[in-house]
Amino acid sequence: MNSSSFLDVFGYAPQATAKAPGRVNLLGEHTDYQGGFVLPAAIPQQATVMIGRGAGNVHRLHSANLNQTLSVPVGEVGTGFAPYLTGCLGLSGAPGAHDIWVWSDVPAGGLSSSAALELATLRALRLLYALPLNDVDLALLGQRVEHEYVGVMCGVMDQMASSLADTEHMLFLDTRSLDRRKLPLPAGTRNQAAQILVIDSGVPRRLAESGYNERRAQVEEASRLLDVTQLRDVQDVAQLSVLPELLHRRARHVVTENARVLEALKADAARFGELMNASHTSLQGDYEVSHPQVDALVALLQAHPLVYGARMTGAGFGGAVVALTQPDRAAEAGVDVLAQYPGEGRLVVP
Ligand code: GLA
């Protein structure tokens, strides 16, 4: 928990405070850097950021989670958690030195803790300087922070979800046009909305960044060989047969995942769950971004009678899993499954 406040650390009251949530992606994984479709929802956990205009020419950046204050000269990027904040300061054009206090309860690993931090910081800066930026502008700035300051070549899903999604709906997003709409969760038993269950597998993410950038390069190579702008433009997996074996599997994941998202838009909970299970199989076999312990947790969930379907969520290589359960039964299913899971898992939602 946060043992400090902005006032304790910096000796004056903050001039702007903002929050932004993490997200869980229900379907549409590893499609957003090929112009594809995604279906995330916000989770209740959030990052909180407080800002004050500082003095001199050094930013003071305090993480209440780490109980650590970093000093970063204005114009420099810094290390550790600093680039997420100096990136937002730099790209929003905020002048001079700032004092920033951050705290977050978004778990690290698959639930967009970094997008939450970026969006909370950008919201606080928008407030402090009355910046004429809408929620999509903020999301795109957050993505640029990842690319230009953090060095992760992510798609736009996480920042769009943190900026625009809520916990009661799925955000259907076309990551090419940025067209989007909020949809209710699929209808389950007695026609009530199914419930989201999120479990942290406790498997720390290893080599996630290099694995992510490698996958991205592979599907870019596949789209070059197929002579399409992005794999989004491939409708039929038969078109992929000209690709070498590895690129064929990588591209097949993206093409079939896009089809699953589009089918899910009109699916009830039972069919939606089958599509989640198929997504996991594809991420495990074709895209190879899962982890044996995550697979074991997903298998326990898929076998549970209250669960419609389950899969890994986020970039993979460890981290969180998501399931869709019968209405109002998510906590019960989660507790049951965690009792059988040999790892250090924990319930994140509900
Ligand atoms: C990470 C990235 C997103 C997306 C997912 C995988 O969360 O930040 O842009 O590519 O992985 O779907």
Tab-separated table of C-alpha atoms and ligand atoms in Angstrom:
chain	number	residue	atom	x	y	z
A	1	MET	CA	0.000	0.000	0.000
A	2	ASN	CA	1.038	3.614	-0.373
A	3	SER	CA	2.548	4.748	2.868
A	4	SER	CA	3.250	8.275	1.591
A	5	SER	CA	1.290	11.023	-0.119
A	6	PHE	CA	2.363	13.799	-2.472
A	7	LEU	CA	2.320	16.209	0.475
A	8	ASP	CA	4.573	13.950	2.613
A	9	VAL	CA	7.113	13.581	-0.171
A	10	PHE	CA	7.201	17.076	-1.679
A	11	GLY	CA	5.936	19.301	1.163
A	12	TYR	CA	3.089	20.990	-0.761
A	13	ALA	CA	-0.318	19.977	-2.141
A	14	PRO	CA	-0.543	18.519	-5.693
A	15	GLN	CA	-1.936	20.767	-8.439
A	16	ALA	CA	-3.558	17.938	-10.441
A	17	THR	CA	-4.595	14.350	-9.676
A	18	ALA	CA	-5.822	11.693	-12.112
A	19	LYS	CA	-6.393	7.949	-12.352
A	20	ALA	CA	-6.535	5.448	-15.225
A	21	PRO	CA	-7.351	1.713	-15.214
A	22	GLY	CA	-5.555	-1.381	-16.400
A	23	ARG	CA	-7.339	-3.584	-18.961
A	24	VAL	CA	-8.063	-7.209	-19.637
A	25	ASN	CA	-8.339	-8.311	-23.248
A	26	LEU	CA	-11.179	-10.811	-23.775
A	27	LEU	CA	-10.366	-11.666	-27.390
A	28	GLY	CA	-8.146	-10.364	-30.213
A	29	GLU	CA	-4.587	-11.002	-29.012
A	30	HIS	CA	-1.492	-10.001	-30.983
A	31	THR	CA	-3.622	-8.477	-33.732
A	32	ASP	CA	-3.280	-4.754	-32.959
A	33	TYR	CA	0.067	-4.246	-34.683
A	34	GLN	CA	-1.392	-5.723	-37.881
A	35	GLY	CA	-4.463	-3.462	-38.034
A	36	GLY	CA	-6.746	-6.072	-36.464
A	37	PHE	CA	-9.679	-6.223	-34.051
A	38	VAL	CA	-9.590	-6.369	-30.238
A	39	LEU	CA	-12.132	-6.689	-27.405
A	40	PRO	CA	-10.700	-5.385	-24.122
A	41	ALA	CA	-12.484	-4.172	-20.965
A	42	ALA	CA	-11.147	-2.004	-18.142
A	43	ILE	CA	-10.363	-3.668	-14.799
A	44	PRO	CA	-11.100	-1.994	-11.439
A	45	GLN	CA	-7.391	-1.620	-10.581
A	46	GLN	CA	-5.941	1.789	-11.454
A	47	ALA	CA	-2.841	3.921	-11.478
A	48	THR	CA	-3.065	7.212	-9.544
A	49	VAL	CA	-0.847	10.168	-10.437
A	50	MET	CA	-0.449	13.517	-8.629
A	51	ILE	CA	1.502	16.366	-10.179
A	52	GLY	CA	2.856	19.708	-9.095
A	53	ARG	CA	4.979	22.230	-10.948
A	54	GLY	CA	8.454	21.800	-9.554
A	55	ALA	CA	11.328	24.221	-9.146
A	56	GLY	CA	14.748	24.386	-10.833
A	57	ASN	CA	15.489	22.044	-13.712
A	58	VAL	CA	15.191	18.568	-12.200
A	59	HIS	CA	12.027	16.443	-12.144
A	60	ARG	CA	11.379	14.604	-8.880
A	61	LEU	CA	9.484	11.372	-9.556
A	62	HIS	CA	8.217	9.331	-6.619
A	63	SER	CA	6.816	5.800	-6.802
A	64	ALA	CA	4.816	4.971	-3.668
A	65	ASN	CA	4.869	1.278	-4.704
A	66	LEU	CA	8.660	1.207	-4.686
A	67	ASN	CA	9.051	3.923	-2.027
A	68	GLN	CA	11.654	5.461	-4.317
A	69	THR	CA	12.239	9.006	-5.611
A	70	LEU	CA	14.152	9.506	-8.871
A	71	SER	CA	15.702	12.834	-9.848
A	72	VAL	CA	15.810	13.352	-13.614
A	73	PRO	CA	17.120	16.553	-15.251
A	74	VAL	CA	14.526	18.241	-17.491
A	75	GLY	CA	14.989	16.982	-21.065
A	76	GLU	CA	16.456	13.614	-20.013
A	77	VAL	CA	14.580	10.284	-20.126
A	78	GLY	CA	15.865	8.614	-16.937
A	79	THR	CA	15.764	4.929	-16.028
A	80	GLY	CA	13.509	2.527	-14.093
A	81	PHE	CA	9.914	3.855	-14.036
A	82	ALA	CA	11.071	7.359	-15.084
A	83	PRO	CA	10.668	6.970	-18.905
A	84	TYR	CA	6.902	6.424	-18.539
A	85	LEU	CA	6.641	9.815	-16.821
A	86	THR	CA	9.327	11.808	-18.646
A	87	GLY	CA	7.803	10.514	-21.910
A	88	CYS	CA	4.410	11.971	-20.970
A	89	LEU	CA	6.026	15.254	-19.890
A	90	GLY	CA	8.097	15.476	-23.067
A	91	LEU	CA	5.350	14.574	-25.548
A	92	SER	CA	2.689	16.767	-23.919
A	93	GLY	CA	5.021	19.774	-24.049
A	94	ALA	CA	4.774	20.432	-20.292
A	95	PRO	CA	7.336	23.183	-19.569
A	96	GLY	CA	10.038	23.051	-16.876
A	97	ALA	CA	10.474	20.797	-13.843
A	98	HIS	CA	7.672	18.732	-12.277
A	99	ASP	CA	7.110	16.768	-9.106
A	100	ILE	CA	5.133	13.565	-9.740
A	101	TRP	CA	3.811	11.013	-7.236
A	102	VAL	CA	2.522	7.679	-8.580
A	103	TRP	CA	0.839	4.672	-7.059
A	104	SER	CA	-0.805	1.728	-8.809
A	105	ASP	CA	-2.612	-1.469	-7.884
A	106	VAL	CA	-2.663	-2.794	-11.468
A	107	PRO	CA	-0.709	-6.096	-11.306
A	108	ALA	CA	2.332	-6.282	-13.587
A	109	GLY	CA	2.000	-8.871	-16.396
A	110	GLY	CA	-0.679	-8.809	-19.071
A	111	LEU	CA	-3.038	-6.213	-17.583
A	112	SER	CA	-1.494	-3.014	-18.994
A	113	SER	CA	0.059	-1.566	-15.874
A	114	SER	CA	2.249	0.647	-18.061
A	115	ALA	CA	-0.638	2.022	-20.154
A	116	ALA	CA	-2.497	2.807	-16.910
A	117	LEU	CA	0.521	4.768	-15.666
A	118	GLU	CA	0.849	6.639	-18.966
A	119	LEU	CA	-2.843	7.505	-19.212
A	120	ALA	CA	-3.081	8.629	-15.572
A	121	THR	CA	-0.035	10.874	-16.102
A	122	LEU	CA	-1.400	12.292	-19.356
A	123	ARG	CA	-4.815	12.928	-17.780
A	124	ALA	CA	-3.155	14.780	-14.895
A	125	LEU	CA	-1.142	16.884	-17.361
A	126	ARG	CA	-4.252	17.608	-19.448
A	127	LEU	CA	-5.911	18.873	-16.264
A	128	LEU	CA	-2.916	20.883	-15.061
A	129	TYR	CA	-2.365	22.691	-18.372
A	130	ALA	CA	-5.933	22.550	-19.800
A	131	LEU	CA	-4.443	20.784	-22.852
A	132	PRO	CA	-6.846	20.600	-25.844
A	133	LEU	CA	-6.516	16.820	-26.183
A	134	ASN	CA	-9.365	14.276	-26.376
A	135	ASP	CA	-9.244	10.720	-25.032
A	136	VAL	CA	-8.030	9.267	-28.343
A	137	ASP	CA	-5.258	11.892	-28.530
A	138	LEU	CA	-4.151	10.849	-25.046
A	139	ALA	CA	-4.103	7.152	-26.025
A	140	LEU	CA	-1.980	7.876	-29.102
A	141	LEU	CA	0.442	9.951	-27.005
A	142	GLY	CA	0.671	7.064	-24.521
A	143	GLN	CA	1.572	4.680	-27.356
A	144	ARG	CA	4.275	7.122	-28.522
A	145	VAL	CA	5.693	7.138	-24.977
A	146	GLU	CA	6.175	3.349	-25.307
A	147	HIS	CA	7.767	3.649	-28.740
A	148	GLU	CA	9.957	6.708	-28.198
A	149	TYR	CA	10.844	6.618	-24.489
A	150	VAL	CA	10.352	3.046	-23.216
A	151	GLY	CA	11.434	1.217	-26.391
A	152	VAL	CA	8.484	-1.198	-26.664
A	153	MET	CA	6.943	-1.306	-30.151
A	154	CYS	CA	3.425	-2.018	-28.875
A	155	GLY	CA	0.132	-1.655	-30.727
A	156	VAL	CA	-2.561	0.795	-29.649
A	157	MET	CA	-4.943	-1.525	-27.773
A	158	ASP	CA	-3.696	-0.971	-24.216
A	159	GLN	CA	-3.670	2.812	-24.282
A	160	MET	CA	-7.044	2.971	-26.083
A	161	ALA	CA	-8.544	0.594	-23.491
A	162	SER	CA	-7.106	2.501	-20.531
A	163	SER	CA	-8.362	5.769	-21.990
A	164	LEU	CA	-11.803	4.701	-23.279
A	165	ALA	CA	-12.986	1.386	-21.803
A	166	ASP	CA	-15.026	0.767	-18.646
A	167	THR	CA	-15.414	-2.310	-16.458
A	168	GLU	CA	-19.018	-3.044	-17.508
A	169	HIS	CA	-18.530	-3.330	-21.275
A	170	MET	CA	-16.220	-4.756	-23.917
A	171	LEU	CA	-14.625	-2.124	-26.125
A	172	PHE	CA	-14.737	-3.385	-29.718
A	173	LEU	CA	-11.887	-1.560	-31.428
A	174	ASP	CA	-10.741	-1.612	-35.031
A	175	THR	CA	-7.057	-0.827	-34.461
A	176	ARG	CA	-6.608	0.406	-38.035
A	177	SER	CA	-9.392	2.996	-38.229
A	178	LEU	CA	-9.753	3.412	-34.435
A	179	ASP	CA	-13.531	2.983	-34.950
A	180	ARG	CA	-14.929	1.603	-31.739
A	181	ARG	CA	-18.073	0.820	-29.818
A	182	LYS	CA	-18.924	-0.425	-26.368
A	183	LEU	CA	-20.767	-3.720	-26.179
A	184	PRO	CA	-22.438	-5.528	-23.291
A	185	LEU	CA	-20.782	-8.727	-22.084
A	186	PRO	CA	-22.207	-11.791	-23.868
A	187	ALA	CA	-25.494	-13.169	-22.583
A	188	GLY	CA	-25.182	-16.236	-20.350
A	189	THR	CA	-27.662	-18.334	-18.380
A	190	ARG	CA	-31.133	-16.773	-17.820
A	191	ASN	CA	-30.053	-14.244	-20.450
A	192	GLN	CA	-27.973	-12.356	-17.863
A	193	ALA	CA	-24.559	-10.978	-18.779
A	194	ALA	CA	-21.674	-13.400	-18.284
A	195	GLN	CA	-18.953	-12.356	-15.825
A	196	ILE	CA	-15.229	-11.707	-16.281
A	197	LEU	CA	-12.737	-13.637	-14.155
A	198	VAL	CA	-9.063	-12.633	-14.174
A	199	ILE	CA	-6.345	-14.613	-12.414
A	200	ASP	CA	-2.678	-13.686	-12.165
A	201	SER	CA	-0.795	-16.938	-12.859
A	202	GLY	CA	2.142	-15.836	-10.705
A	203	VAL	CA	4.492	-16.723	-13.580
A	204	PRO	CA	6.847	-13.747	-13.987
A	205	ARG	CA	7.138	-12.642	-17.587
A	206	ARG	CA	10.493	-13.573	-19.076
A	207	LEU	CA	11.893	-12.341	-22.361
A	208	ALA	CA	8.525	-10.713	-22.993
A	209	GLU	CA	10.005	-7.703	-24.747
A	210	SER	CA	12.332	-9.591	-27.063
A	211	GLY	CA	9.662	-12.232	-27.754
A	212	TYR	CA	7.116	-9.508	-28.513
A	213	ASN	CA	9.378	-7.636	-30.914
A	214	GLU	CA	10.343	-10.922	-32.593
A	215	ARG	CA	6.673	-11.876	-33.189
A	216	ARG	CA	6.022	-8.418	-34.532
A	217	ALA	CA	8.916	-8.690	-36.973
A	218	GLN	CA	7.729	-12.151	-38.100
A	219	VAL	CA	4.200	-11.037	-38.979
A	220	GLU	CA	5.564	-7.924	-40.698
A	221	GLU	CA	7.735	-10.220	-42.795
A	222	ALA	CA	4.692	-12.413	-43.538
A	223	SER	CA	2.643	-9.450	-44.736
A	224	ARG	CA	5.567	-8.336	-46.950
A	225	LEU	CA	5.785	-11.806	-48.517
A	226	LEU	CA	2.018	-11.826	-49.075
A	227	ASP	CA	2.159	-8.320	-50.509
A	228	VAL	CA	-0.561	-6.957	-48.224
A	229	THR	CA	-0.345	-3.799	-46.103
A	230	GLN	CA	-1.211	-5.729	-42.956
A	231	LEU	CA	-2.486	-9.245	-42.142
A	232	ARG	CA	-5.815	-7.563	-41.423
A	233	ASP	CA	-6.220	-7.582	-45.218
A	234	VAL	CA	-6.078	-11.390	-45.464
A	235	GLN	CA	-9.575	-12.912	-45.260
A	236	ASP	CA	-8.829	-16.528	-46.068
A	237	VAL	CA	-6.162	-18.733	-44.444
A	238	ALA	CA	-5.708	-20.492	-47.798
A	239	GLN	CA	-3.819	-17.364	-48.949
A	240	LEU	CA	-1.154	-18.129	-46.317
A	241	SER	CA	-0.022	-21.411	-47.887
A	242	VAL	CA	2.766	-19.657	-49.823
A	243	LEU	CA	4.538	-18.740	-46.562
A	244	PRO	CA	7.398	-20.733	-44.994
A	245	GLU	CA	6.253	-22.955	-42.106
A	246	LEU	CA	7.027	-20.689	-39.116
A	247	LEU	CA	5.648	-17.512	-40.695
A	248	HIS	CA	2.620	-19.515	-41.863
A	249	ARG	CA	1.756	-20.429	-38.274
A	250	ARG	CA	2.371	-16.900	-36.966
A	251	ALA	CA	0.186	-15.371	-39.692
A	252	ARG	CA	-2.504	-18.030	-39.255
A	253	HIS	CA	-2.872	-16.968	-35.627
A	254	VAL	CA	-3.469	-13.330	-36.585
A	255	VAL	CA	-5.907	-14.111	-39.409
A	256	THR	CA	-7.964	-16.629	-37.409
A	257	GLU	CA	-7.926	-14.379	-34.315
A	258	ASN	CA	-9.443	-11.513	-36.314
A	259	ALA	CA	-12.189	-13.873	-37.524
A	260	ARG	CA	-12.831	-14.991	-33.930
A	261	VAL	CA	-13.313	-11.397	-32.753
A	262	LEU	CA	-15.763	-10.638	-35.543
A	263	GLU	CA	-17.728	-13.807	-34.796
A	264	ALA	CA	-17.709	-13.004	-31.058
A	265	LEU	CA	-19.580	-9.750	-31.643
A	266	LYS	CA	-22.774	-11.713	-32.210
A	267	ALA	CA	-22.037	-14.720	-29.976
A	268	ASP	CA	-23.778	-15.765	-26.779
A	269	ALA	CA	-21.580	-16.642	-23.782
A	270	ALA	CA	-21.325	-20.331	-24.685
A	271	ARG	CA	-20.002	-19.602	-28.193
A	272	PHE	CA	-17.866	-16.705	-26.935
A	273	GLY	CA	-16.241	-19.138	-24.497
A	274	GLU	CA	-15.442	-21.590	-27.318
A	275	LEU	CA	-13.805	-18.749	-29.243
A	276	MET	CA	-11.684	-17.888	-26.182
A	277	ASN	CA	-10.571	-21.523	-25.914
A	278	ALA	CA	-9.682	-21.579	-29.607
A	279	SER	CA	-7.760	-18.315	-29.179
A	280	HIS	CA	-5.680	-19.889	-26.416
A	281	THR	CA	-4.879	-22.945	-28.540
A	282	SER	CA	-3.765	-20.651	-31.352
A	283	LEU	CA	-1.608	-18.464	-29.058
A	284	GLN	CA	-0.074	-21.597	-27.555
A	285	GLY	CA	0.577	-23.576	-30.744
A	286	ASP	CA	0.788	-21.142	-33.658
A	287	TYR	CA	2.008	-17.973	-31.966
A	288	GLU	CA	3.974	-19.676	-29.150
A	289	VAL	CA	3.559	-16.917	-26.570
A	290	SER	CA	2.065	-18.965	-23.725
A	291	HIS	CA	3.835	-20.768	-20.872
A	292	PRO	CA	3.314	-24.348	-19.555
A	293	GLN	CA	2.133	-23.138	-16.156
A	294	VAL	CA	-0.264	-20.656	-17.768
A	295	ASP	CA	-1.552	-23.502	-19.978
A	296	ALA	CA	-2.191	-25.587	-16.844
A	297	LEU	CA	-4.193	-22.769	-15.247
A	298	VAL	CA	-6.172	-22.199	-18.449
A	299	ALA	CA	-6.931	-25.956	-18.673
A	300	LEU	CA	-8.277	-25.974	-15.095
A	301	LEU	CA	-10.505	-23.017	-15.930
A	302	GLN	CA	-11.725	-24.529	-19.195
A	303	ALA	CA	-12.700	-27.730	-17.357
A	304	HIS	CA	-14.705	-25.904	-14.663
A	305	PRO	CA	-18.502	-26.233	-15.001
A	306	LEU	CA	-19.123	-22.520	-14.293
A	307	VAL	CA	-16.661	-21.382	-16.986
A	308	TYR	CA	-17.664	-20.760	-20.634
A	309	GLY	CA	-14.078	-20.351	-21.842
A	310	ALA	CA	-10.589	-19.220	-20.820
A	311	ARG	CA	-7.311	-18.052	-22.331
A	312	MET	CA	-4.078	-16.243	-21.619
A	313	THR	CA	-4.431	-12.468	-21.954
A	314	GLY	CA	-2.028	-9.702	-22.963
A	315	ALA	CA	1.342	-10.194	-24.594
A	316	GLY	CA	1.916	-13.582	-22.913
A	317	PHE	CA	5.169	-15.277	-21.781
A	318	GLY	CA	3.567	-15.615	-18.313
A	319	GLY	CA	1.243	-13.146	-16.613
A	320	ALA	CA	-2.550	-13.153	-16.411
A	321	VAL	CA	-5.373	-15.357	-17.694
A	322	VAL	CA	-8.991	-14.399	-18.372
A	323	ALA	CA	-12.145	-16.497	-18.239
A	324	LEU	CA	-15.812	-15.853	-18.951
A	325	THR	CA	-18.090	-17.392	-16.321
A	326	GLN	CA	-21.769	-17.843	-15.630
A	327	PRO	CA	-23.443	-14.662	-14.334
A	328	ASP	CA	-22.368	-13.853	-10.755
A	329	ARG	CA	-20.287	-17.035	-10.422
A	330	ALA	CA	-16.788	-15.719	-11.266
A	331	ALA	CA	-15.496	-15.480	-7.680
A	332	GLU	CA	-16.688	-19.002	-6.910
A	333	ALA	CA	-15.050	-20.436	-10.040
A	334	GLY	CA	-11.834	-18.534	-9.334
A	335	VAL	CA	-11.543	-19.779	-5.756
A	336	ASP	CA	-12.212	-23.388	-6.879
A	337	VAL	CA	-9.609	-23.281	-9.623
A	338	LEU	CA	-6.960	-21.602	-7.470
A	339	ALA	CA	-7.378	-24.397	-4.906
A	340	GLN	CA	-6.343	-26.909	-7.602
A	341	TYR	CA	-3.603	-24.768	-9.179
A	342	PRO	CA	-0.109	-25.704	-7.999
A	343	GLY	CA	1.386	-22.232	-8.718
A	344	GLU	CA	1.257	-18.931	-6.815
A	345	GLY	CA	-1.889	-17.623	-8.520
A	346	ARG	CA	-4.209	-14.947	-7.231
A	347	LEU	CA	-7.618	-13.554	-8.045
A	348	VAL	CA	-7.518	-10.128	-9.750
A	349	VAL	CA	-11.174	-9.773	-10.921
A	350	PRO	CA	-13.725	-9.966	-9.388
B	1	GLA	C1	0.791	-5.904	-25.363
B	1	GLA	C2	0.839	-4.693	-26.288
B	1	GLA	C3	-0.470	-4.542	-27.054
B	1	GLA	C4	-0.864	-5.859	-27.735
B	1	GLA	C5	-0.787	-7.021	-26.748
B	1	GLA	C6	-1.027	-8.369	-27.401
B	1	GLA	O1	-0.157	-5.697	-24.349
B	1	GLA	O2	1.072	-3.517	-25.564
B	1	GLA	O3	-0.362	-3.507	-28.003
B	1	GLA	O4	-0.074	-6.107	-28.862
B	1	GLA	O5	0.460	-7.074	-26.091
B	1	GLA	O6	-2.319	-8.443	-27.902
